[in-house]
XYZ file of C-alpha atoms in Angstrom:
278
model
C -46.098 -3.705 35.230
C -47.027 -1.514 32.525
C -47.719 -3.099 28.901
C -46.819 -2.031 25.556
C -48.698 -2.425 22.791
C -47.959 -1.749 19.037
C -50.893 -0.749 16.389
C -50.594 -1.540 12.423
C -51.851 0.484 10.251
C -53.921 -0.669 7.929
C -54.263 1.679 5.590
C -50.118 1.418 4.730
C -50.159 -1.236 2.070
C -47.016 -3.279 2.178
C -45.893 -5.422 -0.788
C -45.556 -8.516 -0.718
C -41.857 -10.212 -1.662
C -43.395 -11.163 -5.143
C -44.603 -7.507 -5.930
C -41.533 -5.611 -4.529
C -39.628 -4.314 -7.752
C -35.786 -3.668 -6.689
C -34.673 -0.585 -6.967
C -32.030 -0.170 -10.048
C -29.550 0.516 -7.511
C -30.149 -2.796 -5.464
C -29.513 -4.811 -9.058
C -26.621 -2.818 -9.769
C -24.434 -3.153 -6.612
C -24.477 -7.508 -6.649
C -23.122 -6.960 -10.342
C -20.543 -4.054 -10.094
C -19.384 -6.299 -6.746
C -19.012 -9.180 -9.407
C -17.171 -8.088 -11.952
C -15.154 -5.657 -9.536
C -14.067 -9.413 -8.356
C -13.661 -10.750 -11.772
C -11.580 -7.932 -12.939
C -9.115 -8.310 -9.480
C -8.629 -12.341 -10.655
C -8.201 -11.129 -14.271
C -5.270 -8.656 -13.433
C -3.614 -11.356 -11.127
C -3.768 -13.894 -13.221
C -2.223 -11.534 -16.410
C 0.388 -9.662 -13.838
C 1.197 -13.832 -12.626
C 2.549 -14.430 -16.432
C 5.603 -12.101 -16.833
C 7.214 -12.959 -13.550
C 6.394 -16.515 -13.517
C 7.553 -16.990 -17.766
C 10.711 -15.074 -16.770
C 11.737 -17.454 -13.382
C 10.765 -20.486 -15.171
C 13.222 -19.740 -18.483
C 16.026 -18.842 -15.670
C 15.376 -22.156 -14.336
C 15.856 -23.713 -17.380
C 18.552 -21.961 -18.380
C 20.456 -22.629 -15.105
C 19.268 -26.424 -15.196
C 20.092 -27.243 -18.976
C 22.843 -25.304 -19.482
C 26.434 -26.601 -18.123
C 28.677 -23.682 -19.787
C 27.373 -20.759 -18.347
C 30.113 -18.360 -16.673
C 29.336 -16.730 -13.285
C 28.341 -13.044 -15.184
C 25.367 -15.097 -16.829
C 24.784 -17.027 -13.554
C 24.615 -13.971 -11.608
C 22.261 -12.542 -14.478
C 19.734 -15.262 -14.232
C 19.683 -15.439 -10.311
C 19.297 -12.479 -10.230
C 16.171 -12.466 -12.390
C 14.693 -14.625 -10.348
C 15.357 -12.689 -7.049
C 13.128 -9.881 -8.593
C 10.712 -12.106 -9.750
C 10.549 -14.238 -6.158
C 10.602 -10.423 -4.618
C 7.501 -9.111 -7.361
C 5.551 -12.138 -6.208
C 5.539 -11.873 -2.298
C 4.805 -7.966 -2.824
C 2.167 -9.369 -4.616
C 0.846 -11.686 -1.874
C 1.134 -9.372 0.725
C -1.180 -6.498 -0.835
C -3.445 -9.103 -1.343
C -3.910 -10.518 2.035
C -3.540 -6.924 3.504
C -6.219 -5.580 0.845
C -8.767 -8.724 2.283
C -8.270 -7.797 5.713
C -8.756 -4.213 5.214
C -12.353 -4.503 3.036
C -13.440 -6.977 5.986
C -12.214 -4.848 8.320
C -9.863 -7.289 10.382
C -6.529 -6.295 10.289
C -5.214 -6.699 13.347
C -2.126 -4.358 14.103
C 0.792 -5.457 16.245
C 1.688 -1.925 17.779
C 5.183 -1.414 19.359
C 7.614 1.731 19.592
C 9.215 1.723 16.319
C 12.122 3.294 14.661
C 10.877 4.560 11.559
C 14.507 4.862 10.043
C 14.474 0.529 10.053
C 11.135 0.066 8.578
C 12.680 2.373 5.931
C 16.081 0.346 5.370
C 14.279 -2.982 5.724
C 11.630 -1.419 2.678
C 14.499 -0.436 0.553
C 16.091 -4.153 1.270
C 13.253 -5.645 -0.544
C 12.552 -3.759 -3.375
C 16.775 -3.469 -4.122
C 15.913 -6.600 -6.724
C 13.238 -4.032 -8.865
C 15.314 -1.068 -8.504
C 18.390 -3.152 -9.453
C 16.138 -4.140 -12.168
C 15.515 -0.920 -14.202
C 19.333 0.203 -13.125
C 17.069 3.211 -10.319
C 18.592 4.300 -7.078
C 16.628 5.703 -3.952
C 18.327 9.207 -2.986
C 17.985 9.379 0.756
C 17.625 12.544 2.599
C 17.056 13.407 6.221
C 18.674 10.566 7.831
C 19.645 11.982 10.567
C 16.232 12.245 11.875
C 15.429 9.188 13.469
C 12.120 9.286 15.251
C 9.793 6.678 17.105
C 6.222 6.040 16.256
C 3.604 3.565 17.531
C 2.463 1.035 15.092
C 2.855 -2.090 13.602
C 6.310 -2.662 11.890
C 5.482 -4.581 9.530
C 2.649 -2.542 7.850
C 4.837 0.424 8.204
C 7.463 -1.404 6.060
C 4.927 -2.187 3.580
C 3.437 1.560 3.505
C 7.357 2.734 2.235
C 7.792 -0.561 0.067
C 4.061 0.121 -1.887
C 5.466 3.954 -2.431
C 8.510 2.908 -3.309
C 7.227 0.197 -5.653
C 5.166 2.843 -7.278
C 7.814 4.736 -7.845
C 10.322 2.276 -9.096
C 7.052 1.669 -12.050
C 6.325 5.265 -13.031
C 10.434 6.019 -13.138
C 12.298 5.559 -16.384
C 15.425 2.878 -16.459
C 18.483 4.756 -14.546
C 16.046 6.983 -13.035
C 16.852 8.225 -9.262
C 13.732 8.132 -6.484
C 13.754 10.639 -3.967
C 13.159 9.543 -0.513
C 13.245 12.187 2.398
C 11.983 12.348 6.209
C 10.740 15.424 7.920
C 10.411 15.745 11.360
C 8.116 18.362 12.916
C 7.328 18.953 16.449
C 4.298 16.572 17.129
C 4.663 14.209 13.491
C 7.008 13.008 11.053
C 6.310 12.944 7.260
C 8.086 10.559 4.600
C 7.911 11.330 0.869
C 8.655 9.518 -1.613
C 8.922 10.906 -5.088
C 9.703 9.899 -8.524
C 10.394 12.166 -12.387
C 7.973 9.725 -14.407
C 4.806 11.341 -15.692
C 3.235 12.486 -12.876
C -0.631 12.245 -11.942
C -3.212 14.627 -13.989
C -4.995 17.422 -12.112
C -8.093 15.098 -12.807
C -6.986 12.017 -11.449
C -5.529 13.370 -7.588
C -8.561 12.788 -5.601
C -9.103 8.937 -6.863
C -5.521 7.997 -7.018
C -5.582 6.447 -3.511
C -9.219 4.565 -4.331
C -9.714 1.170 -4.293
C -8.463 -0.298 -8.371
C -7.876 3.486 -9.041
C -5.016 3.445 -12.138
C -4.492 6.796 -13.708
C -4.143 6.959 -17.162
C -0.236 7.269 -16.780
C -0.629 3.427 -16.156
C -2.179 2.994 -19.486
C 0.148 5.284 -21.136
C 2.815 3.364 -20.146
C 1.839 -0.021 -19.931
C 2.340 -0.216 -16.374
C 1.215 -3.110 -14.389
C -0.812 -3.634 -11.243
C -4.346 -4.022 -9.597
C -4.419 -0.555 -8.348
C -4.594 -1.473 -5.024
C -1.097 -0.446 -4.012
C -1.610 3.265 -3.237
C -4.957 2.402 -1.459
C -3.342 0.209 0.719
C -1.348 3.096 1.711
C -3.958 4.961 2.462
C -5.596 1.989 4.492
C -2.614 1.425 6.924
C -1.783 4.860 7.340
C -5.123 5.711 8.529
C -4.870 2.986 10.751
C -1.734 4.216 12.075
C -3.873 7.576 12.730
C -1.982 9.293 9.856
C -2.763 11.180 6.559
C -1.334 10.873 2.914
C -1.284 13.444 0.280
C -0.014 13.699 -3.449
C 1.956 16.792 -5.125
C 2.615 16.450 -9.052
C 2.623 18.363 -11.931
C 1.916 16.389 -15.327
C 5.043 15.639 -17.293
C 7.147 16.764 -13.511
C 6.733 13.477 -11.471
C 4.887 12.477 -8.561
C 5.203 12.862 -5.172
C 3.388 10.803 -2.643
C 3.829 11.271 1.109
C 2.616 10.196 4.157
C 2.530 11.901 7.809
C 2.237 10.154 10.883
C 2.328 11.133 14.887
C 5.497 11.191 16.507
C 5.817 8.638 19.467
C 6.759 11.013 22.731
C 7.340 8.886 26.110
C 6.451 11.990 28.188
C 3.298 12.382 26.488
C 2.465 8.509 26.938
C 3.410 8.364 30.699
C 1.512 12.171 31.120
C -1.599 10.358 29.590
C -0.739 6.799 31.684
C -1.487 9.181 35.255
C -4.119 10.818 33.523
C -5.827 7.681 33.414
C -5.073 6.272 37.115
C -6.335 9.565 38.287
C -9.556 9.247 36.549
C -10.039 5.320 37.791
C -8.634 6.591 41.577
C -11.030 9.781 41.553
């Protein structure tokens, strides 16, 4: 039995943990990874105080006052449904943005009609459309195709663009929603007539925190971690997302995923016995 044997070289002078000067780099990344956390709990604790000021006076009015006819009543619960609706958006980009930077996400993947995750998206942001007076305009509904994925994160996919939308779009404003089916994928777009994304801004929108300055223009607000998200799931679901917008024109965002075929899956099902049998 042959044994190895390592040398040291001398000559190499290695520094001890006392001398060793970090590089600038190594100091920088612990602090931008600190205050990239302490601006995250900054923004949810300011975007907490709208929602949660506007349920609790509801409340109150609902509780304390004994004359109110079933117009205000309707007014006031319905306040709160958008609130109650703002907040579990809310909690579920936040748990899906953990698991993503950790890299655990764990995807439920079944054959899925992409035409329910749609309806079951636009059920839960109807409270923030209903909101700002918007309507989604729906076209290509007769194509109703199948994909492979996780239901539930392809709901959230159209509820973040829609979401987005609803934000950038002026009250009354209408949101485009359309489906296009090609041979081998299907692409969703969402697309909104708010102020659109500058030519500088395209390649960061979908970054982690990334707010264009149409946020600050119009005092929309958010963590920024909506559209990422989007781009987080979709890749997940082996898809792509893309942006078209012209300042001042709106924004379209869009997504493209593969097309579930049950030929293709059975073709590649006896591929796969025939390798293991061979």
């Amino acid at each position: 039995m042959n044994t190895a044997t390592c040398s040291f070289d001398s000559s190499v002078s290695v520094p001890s943990l006392n001398q060793a000067d970090p590089t600038p780099a190594v100091v920088e990344q612990p602090r931008l990874a600190h205050q990239a956390a302490h601006d995250v709990l900054a923004t949810v604790a300011h975007e907490l105080r709208t929602p949660l000021a506007t349920m609790q006076v509801s409340l109150e009015m609902l509780a304390g006052s004994s004359d109110l006819n079933p117009e205000e009543v309707d007014q006031l619960l319905s306040r709160l449904q958008s609130g109650l609706t703002w907040l579990e958006g809310l909690a579920e980009n936040l748990t899906i943005w953990a698991a993503l930077e950790t890299g655990h996400l764990p995807l439920r993947r079944s054959v899925v009609q992409l035409s329910e995750c749609i309806e079951s998206a636009l059920a839960l942001v109807q409270p923030l459309l209903e909101r700002k007076n918007q309507q989604v305009r729906l076209s290509g509904r007769t194509a109703n195709p199948c994909v492979y994925g996780d239901p539930f994160f392809l709901r959230q996919i159209v509820v973040n663009l829609l979401t987005n939308a609803s934000k950038y779009s002026n009250q009354g404003d209408v949101i485009d929603l359309s489906v296009c089916v090609a041979a081998s994928w299907v692409r969703v777009r969402v697309t909104d007539h708010g102020p659109g994304v500058a030519p500088g801004e395209r390649t960061s929108i979908f970054g982690r925190y990334a707010r264009g300055s149409a946020a600050a223009n119009n005092r929309a607000g958010g963590l920024g971690l909506g559209l990422h998200i989007v781009d987080g799931l979709v890749r997940l679901h082996g898809g792509i997302v893309g942006l078209d917008s012209e300042p001042g024109n709106g924004a379209s965002f869009w997504f493209r995923l593969p097309i579930y075929r049950m030929q293709n899956r059975k073709a590649r099902a006896r591929r796969l016995v025939w390798r293991n049998t061979a």
